Coordinates of C-alpha atoms in Angstrom, one line a residue:
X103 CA 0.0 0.0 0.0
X104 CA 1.3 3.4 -0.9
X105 CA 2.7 6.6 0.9
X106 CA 0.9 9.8 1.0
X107 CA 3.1 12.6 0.0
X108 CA 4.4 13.5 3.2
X109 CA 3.7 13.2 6.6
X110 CA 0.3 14.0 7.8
X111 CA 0.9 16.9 10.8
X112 CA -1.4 16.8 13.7
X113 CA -2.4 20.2 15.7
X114 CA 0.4 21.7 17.2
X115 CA 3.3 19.8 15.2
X116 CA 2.3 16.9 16.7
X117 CA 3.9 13.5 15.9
X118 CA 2.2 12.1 13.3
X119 CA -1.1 9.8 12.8
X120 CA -2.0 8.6 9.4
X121 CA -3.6 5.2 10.1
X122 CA -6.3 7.4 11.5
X123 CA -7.1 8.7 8.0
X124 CA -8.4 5.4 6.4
X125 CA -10.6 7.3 3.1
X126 CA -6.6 8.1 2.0
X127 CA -5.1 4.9 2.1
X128 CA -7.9 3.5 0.6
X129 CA -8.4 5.8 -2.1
X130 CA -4.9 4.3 -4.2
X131 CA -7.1 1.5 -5.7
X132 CA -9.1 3.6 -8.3
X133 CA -5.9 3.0 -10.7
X134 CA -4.3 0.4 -9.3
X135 CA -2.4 -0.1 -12.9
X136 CA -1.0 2.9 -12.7
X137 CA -0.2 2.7 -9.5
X138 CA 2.1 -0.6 -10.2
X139 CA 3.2 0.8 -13.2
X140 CA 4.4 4.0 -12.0
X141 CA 6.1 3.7 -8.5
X142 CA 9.6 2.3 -8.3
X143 CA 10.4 -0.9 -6.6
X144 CA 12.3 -1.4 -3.4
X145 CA 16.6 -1.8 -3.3
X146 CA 17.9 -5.4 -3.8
X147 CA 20.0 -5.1 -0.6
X148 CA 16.8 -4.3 1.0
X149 CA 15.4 -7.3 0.0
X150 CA 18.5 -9.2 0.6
X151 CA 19.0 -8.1 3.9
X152 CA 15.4 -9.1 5.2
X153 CA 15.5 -12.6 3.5
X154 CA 19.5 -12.7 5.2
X155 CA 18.1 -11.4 8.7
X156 CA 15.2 -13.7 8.6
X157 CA 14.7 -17.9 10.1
X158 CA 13.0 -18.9 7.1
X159 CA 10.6 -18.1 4.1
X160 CA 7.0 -17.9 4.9
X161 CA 7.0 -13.8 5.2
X162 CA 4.0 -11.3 5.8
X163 CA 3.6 -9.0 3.7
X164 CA 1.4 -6.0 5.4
X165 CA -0.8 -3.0 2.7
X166 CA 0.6 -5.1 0.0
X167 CA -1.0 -3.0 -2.9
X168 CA -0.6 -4.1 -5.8
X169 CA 2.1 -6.5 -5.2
X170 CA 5.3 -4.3 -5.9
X171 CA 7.4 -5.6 -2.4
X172 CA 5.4 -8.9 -2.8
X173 CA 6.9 -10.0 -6.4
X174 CA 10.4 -9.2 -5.0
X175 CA 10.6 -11.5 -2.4
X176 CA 9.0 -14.0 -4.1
X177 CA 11.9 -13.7 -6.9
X178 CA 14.1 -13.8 -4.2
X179 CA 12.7 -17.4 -2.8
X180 CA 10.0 -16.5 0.2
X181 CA 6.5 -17.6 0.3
X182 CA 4.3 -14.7 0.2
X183 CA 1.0 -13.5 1.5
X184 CA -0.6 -10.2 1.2
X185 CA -2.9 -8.6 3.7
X186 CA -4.6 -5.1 1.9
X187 CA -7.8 -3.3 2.7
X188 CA -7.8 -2.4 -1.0
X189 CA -10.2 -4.7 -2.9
X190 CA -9.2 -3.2 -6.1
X191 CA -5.0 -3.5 -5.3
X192 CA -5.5 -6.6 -3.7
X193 CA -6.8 -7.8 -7.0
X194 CA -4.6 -6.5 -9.1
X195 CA -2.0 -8.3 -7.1
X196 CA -3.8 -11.6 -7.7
X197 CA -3.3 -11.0 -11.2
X198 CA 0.3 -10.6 -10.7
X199 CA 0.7 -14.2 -8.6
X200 CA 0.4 -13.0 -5.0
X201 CA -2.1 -14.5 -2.5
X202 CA -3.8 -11.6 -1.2
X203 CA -6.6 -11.6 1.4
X204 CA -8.6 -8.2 2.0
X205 CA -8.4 -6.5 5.6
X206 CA -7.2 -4.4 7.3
X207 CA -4.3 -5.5 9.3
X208 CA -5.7 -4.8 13.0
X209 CA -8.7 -6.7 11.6
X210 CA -7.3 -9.1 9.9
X211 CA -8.2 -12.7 10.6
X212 CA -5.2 -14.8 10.7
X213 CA -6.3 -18.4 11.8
X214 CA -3.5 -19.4 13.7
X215 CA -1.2 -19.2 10.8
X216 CA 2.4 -17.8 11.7
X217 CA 5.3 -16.4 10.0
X218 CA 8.9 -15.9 9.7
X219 CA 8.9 -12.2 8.6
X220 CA 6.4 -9.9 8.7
X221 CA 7.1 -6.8 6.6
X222 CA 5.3 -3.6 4.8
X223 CA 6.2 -1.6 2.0
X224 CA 5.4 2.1 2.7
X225 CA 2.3 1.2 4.7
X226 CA 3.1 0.8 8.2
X227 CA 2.1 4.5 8.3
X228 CA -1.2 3.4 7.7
X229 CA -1.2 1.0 10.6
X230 CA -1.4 1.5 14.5
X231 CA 1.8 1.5 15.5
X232 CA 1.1 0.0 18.9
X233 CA -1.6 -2.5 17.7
X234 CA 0.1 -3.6 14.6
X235 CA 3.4 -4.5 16.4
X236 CA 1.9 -6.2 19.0
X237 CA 0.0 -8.2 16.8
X238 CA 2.8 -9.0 14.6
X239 CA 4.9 -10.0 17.9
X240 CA 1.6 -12.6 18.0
X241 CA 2.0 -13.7 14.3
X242 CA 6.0 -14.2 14.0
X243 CA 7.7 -17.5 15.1
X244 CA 10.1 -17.3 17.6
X245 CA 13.3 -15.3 16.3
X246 CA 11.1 -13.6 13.8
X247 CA 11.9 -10.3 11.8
X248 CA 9.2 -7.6 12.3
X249 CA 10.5 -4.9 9.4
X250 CA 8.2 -2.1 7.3
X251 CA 9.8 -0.1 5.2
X252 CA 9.3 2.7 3.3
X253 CA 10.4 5.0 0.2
X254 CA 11.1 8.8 1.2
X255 CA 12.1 11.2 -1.7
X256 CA 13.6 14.6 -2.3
X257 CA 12.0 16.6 -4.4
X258 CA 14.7 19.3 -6.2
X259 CA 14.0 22.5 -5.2
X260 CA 12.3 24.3 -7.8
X261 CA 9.8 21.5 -8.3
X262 CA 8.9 21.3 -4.9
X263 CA 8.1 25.0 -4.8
X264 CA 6.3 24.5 -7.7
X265 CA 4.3 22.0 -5.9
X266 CA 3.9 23.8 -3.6
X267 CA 2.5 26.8 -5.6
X268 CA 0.3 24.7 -7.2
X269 CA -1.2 23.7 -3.8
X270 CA -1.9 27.0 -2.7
X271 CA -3.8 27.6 -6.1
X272 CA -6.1 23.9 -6.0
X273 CA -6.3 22.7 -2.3
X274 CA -5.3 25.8 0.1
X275 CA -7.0 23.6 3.0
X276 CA -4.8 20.2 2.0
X277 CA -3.4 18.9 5.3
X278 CA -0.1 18.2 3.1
X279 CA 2.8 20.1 4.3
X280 CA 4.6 20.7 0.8
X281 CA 7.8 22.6 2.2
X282 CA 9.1 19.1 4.1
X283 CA 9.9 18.2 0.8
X284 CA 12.6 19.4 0.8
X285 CA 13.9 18.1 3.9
X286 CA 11.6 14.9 3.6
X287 CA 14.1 12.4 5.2
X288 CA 14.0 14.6 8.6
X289 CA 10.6 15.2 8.2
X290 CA 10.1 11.4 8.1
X291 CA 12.1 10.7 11.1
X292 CA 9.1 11.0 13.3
X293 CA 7.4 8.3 11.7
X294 CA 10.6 6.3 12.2
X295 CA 10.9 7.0 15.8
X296 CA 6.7 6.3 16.6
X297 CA 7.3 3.2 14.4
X298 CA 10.2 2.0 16.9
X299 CA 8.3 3.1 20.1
X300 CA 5.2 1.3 18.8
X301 CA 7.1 -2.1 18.7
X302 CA 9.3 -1.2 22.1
X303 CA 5.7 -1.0 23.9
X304 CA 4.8 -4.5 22.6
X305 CA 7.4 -6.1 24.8
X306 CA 7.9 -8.9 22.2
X307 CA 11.3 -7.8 20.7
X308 CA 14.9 -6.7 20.6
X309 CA 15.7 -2.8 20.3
X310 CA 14.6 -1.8 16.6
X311 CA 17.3 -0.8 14.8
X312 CA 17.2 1.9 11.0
X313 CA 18.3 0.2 8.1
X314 CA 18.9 2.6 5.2
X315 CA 19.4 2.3 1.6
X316 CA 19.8 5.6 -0.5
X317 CA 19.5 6.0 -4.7
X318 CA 18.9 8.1 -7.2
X319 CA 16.1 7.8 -10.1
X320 CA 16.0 10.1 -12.9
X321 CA 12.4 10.9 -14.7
X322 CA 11.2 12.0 -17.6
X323 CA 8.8 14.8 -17.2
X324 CA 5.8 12.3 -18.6
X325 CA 6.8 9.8 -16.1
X326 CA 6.9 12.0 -13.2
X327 CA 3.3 13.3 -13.9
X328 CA 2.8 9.7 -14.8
X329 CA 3.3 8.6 -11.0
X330 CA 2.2 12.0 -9.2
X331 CA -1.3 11.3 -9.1
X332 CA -1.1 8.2 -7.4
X333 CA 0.6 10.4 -4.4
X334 CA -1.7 10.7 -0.8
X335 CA -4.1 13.3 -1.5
X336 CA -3.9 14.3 -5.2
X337 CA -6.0 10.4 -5.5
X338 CA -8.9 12.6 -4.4
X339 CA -8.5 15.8 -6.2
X340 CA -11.4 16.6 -9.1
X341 CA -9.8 16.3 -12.2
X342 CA -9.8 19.8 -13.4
X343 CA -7.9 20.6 -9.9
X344 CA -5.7 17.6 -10.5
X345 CA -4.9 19.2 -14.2
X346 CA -3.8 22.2 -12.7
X347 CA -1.1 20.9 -10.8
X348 CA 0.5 18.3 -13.2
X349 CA 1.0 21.4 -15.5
X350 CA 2.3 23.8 -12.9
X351 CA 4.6 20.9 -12.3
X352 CA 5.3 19.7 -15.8
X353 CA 6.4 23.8 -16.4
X354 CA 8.7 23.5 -13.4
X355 CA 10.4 19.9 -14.8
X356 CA 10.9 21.5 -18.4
X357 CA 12.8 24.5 -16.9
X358 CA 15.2 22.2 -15.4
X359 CA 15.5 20.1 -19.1
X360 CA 12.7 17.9 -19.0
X361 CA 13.3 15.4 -16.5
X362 CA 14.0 15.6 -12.8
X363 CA 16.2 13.3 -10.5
X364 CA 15.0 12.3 -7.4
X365 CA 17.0 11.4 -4.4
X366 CA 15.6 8.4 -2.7
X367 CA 16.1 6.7 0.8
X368 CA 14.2 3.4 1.8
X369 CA 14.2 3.0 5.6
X370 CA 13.4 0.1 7.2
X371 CA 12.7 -0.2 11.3
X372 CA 13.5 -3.6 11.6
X373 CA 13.2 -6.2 14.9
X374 CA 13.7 -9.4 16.3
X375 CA 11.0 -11.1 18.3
X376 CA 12.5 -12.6 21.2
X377 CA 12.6 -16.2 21.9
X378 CA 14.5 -19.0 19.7
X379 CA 13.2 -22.0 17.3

């Protein structure tokens, strides 16, 4: 399950709370295609590093969309299954050879069934920190690898001012805070830091520790507008609002040459569940 664009702010600059705002994370699923199509997959080492860290195969995989995370580590020999409130992403992952049952994950029904790794691909955000570790803690086998990740990217300056702009113009009243763009891996940090103290108060594991991978990606300025209406809220804008921002953005993108490089870094808060095999 996707990202919004940034952290949603609660009053005061408070930490926080997305998994409260459940008509944004299900509102990816009305183009699911694009959605797979358009968002970048997650590093190898990433990958690697989970499968390395974990006891065994049979792995969790928590908002799994439309089956982006869930195709890697199936290529990279784990047996996958996909929880996602989406009907329409979890059906597009079907298509794609992931099983896939719809819930959300504090309601999910697991029947006993346990795991060696339980993971999300920028969705924990969407889950209760507190709730969704301690019911991981209850689905991993002993020694088991709790570990969400998720994508954080830097806009370049001038396009996230022109973002930003556009915002102003469309959605003055959007809860998105477009200026942490350009400090988005600070701005992320809290999310981090409540995702770690959510699975320190479930008592079930080792410290969390940050695992970070950074890259760079490179867009055309049709791809970029390609992907940017699959971010948080622009899913719910009208289309005429929605217009106005791809070309305020598009303009910005030419006047750097027609394409825009984008500095990514893919976090994971990973833990062990205590207890052996």
């Amino acid at each position: 399950m996707p990202t919004a664009s940034s952290p949603r702010k609660g009053r005061a600059g408070s930490t926080p709370e997305p998994h409260r705002h459940r008509q944004v994370a299900e509102s990816f699923g009305e183009d699911a295609e694009r959605y797979d199509r358009t968002r970048p997959s997650y590093p190898d080492a990433l990958v690697e590093r989970i499968v390395a860290e974990s006891p065994g195969p049979d792995l969790l995989d928590v908002g799994c969309g439309t089956g982006i995370a869930s195709r890697q580590f199936r290529a990279a020999g784990c047996t996958v299954l996909g929880v996602e409130p989406d009907a329409k992403m979890a059906e597009f992952a079907r298509r794609g050879g992931t099983e896939v049952e719809v819930a959300t994950f504090e309601e999910w029904d697991d029947a006993g069934r346990t795991f060696d790794a339980v993971v999300a691909g920028t969705a924990w955000h969407w889950v209760d920190p507190v709730a969704g570790a301690a019911k991981a803690a209850r689905l991993l086998r002993p020694g088991g690898l709790l570990a969400p990740f998720h994508h954080v990217f830097q806009y370049p300056p001038e396009v996230a001012d022109a973002l930003g702009a556009a915002y102003r113009q469309v959605a003055p009243d959007s809860p998105v805070d477009v200026d942490i763009l350009k400090r988005a891996l600070d701005a992320y940090q809290a999310l981090f830091d409540k995702i770690a103290d959510g699975i320190r108060q479930a008592g079930e594991f080792g410290e969390p520790e940050q695992w970070r991978f950074d890259w760079e990606r490179t867009f055309s300025r049709d791809e970029w507008l390609d992907q940017l209406p699959t971010h948080g809220n622009l899913t719910r804008l009208p289309p005429d609002r929605l217009a106005t921002i791809l070309d305020t953005v598009g303009a910005a993108i030419d006047g750097l040459g027609g394409s825009v490089t984008m500095t990514y870094h893919t976090v994971a808060v990973a833990a062990v569940r205590h207890g052996t095999g």
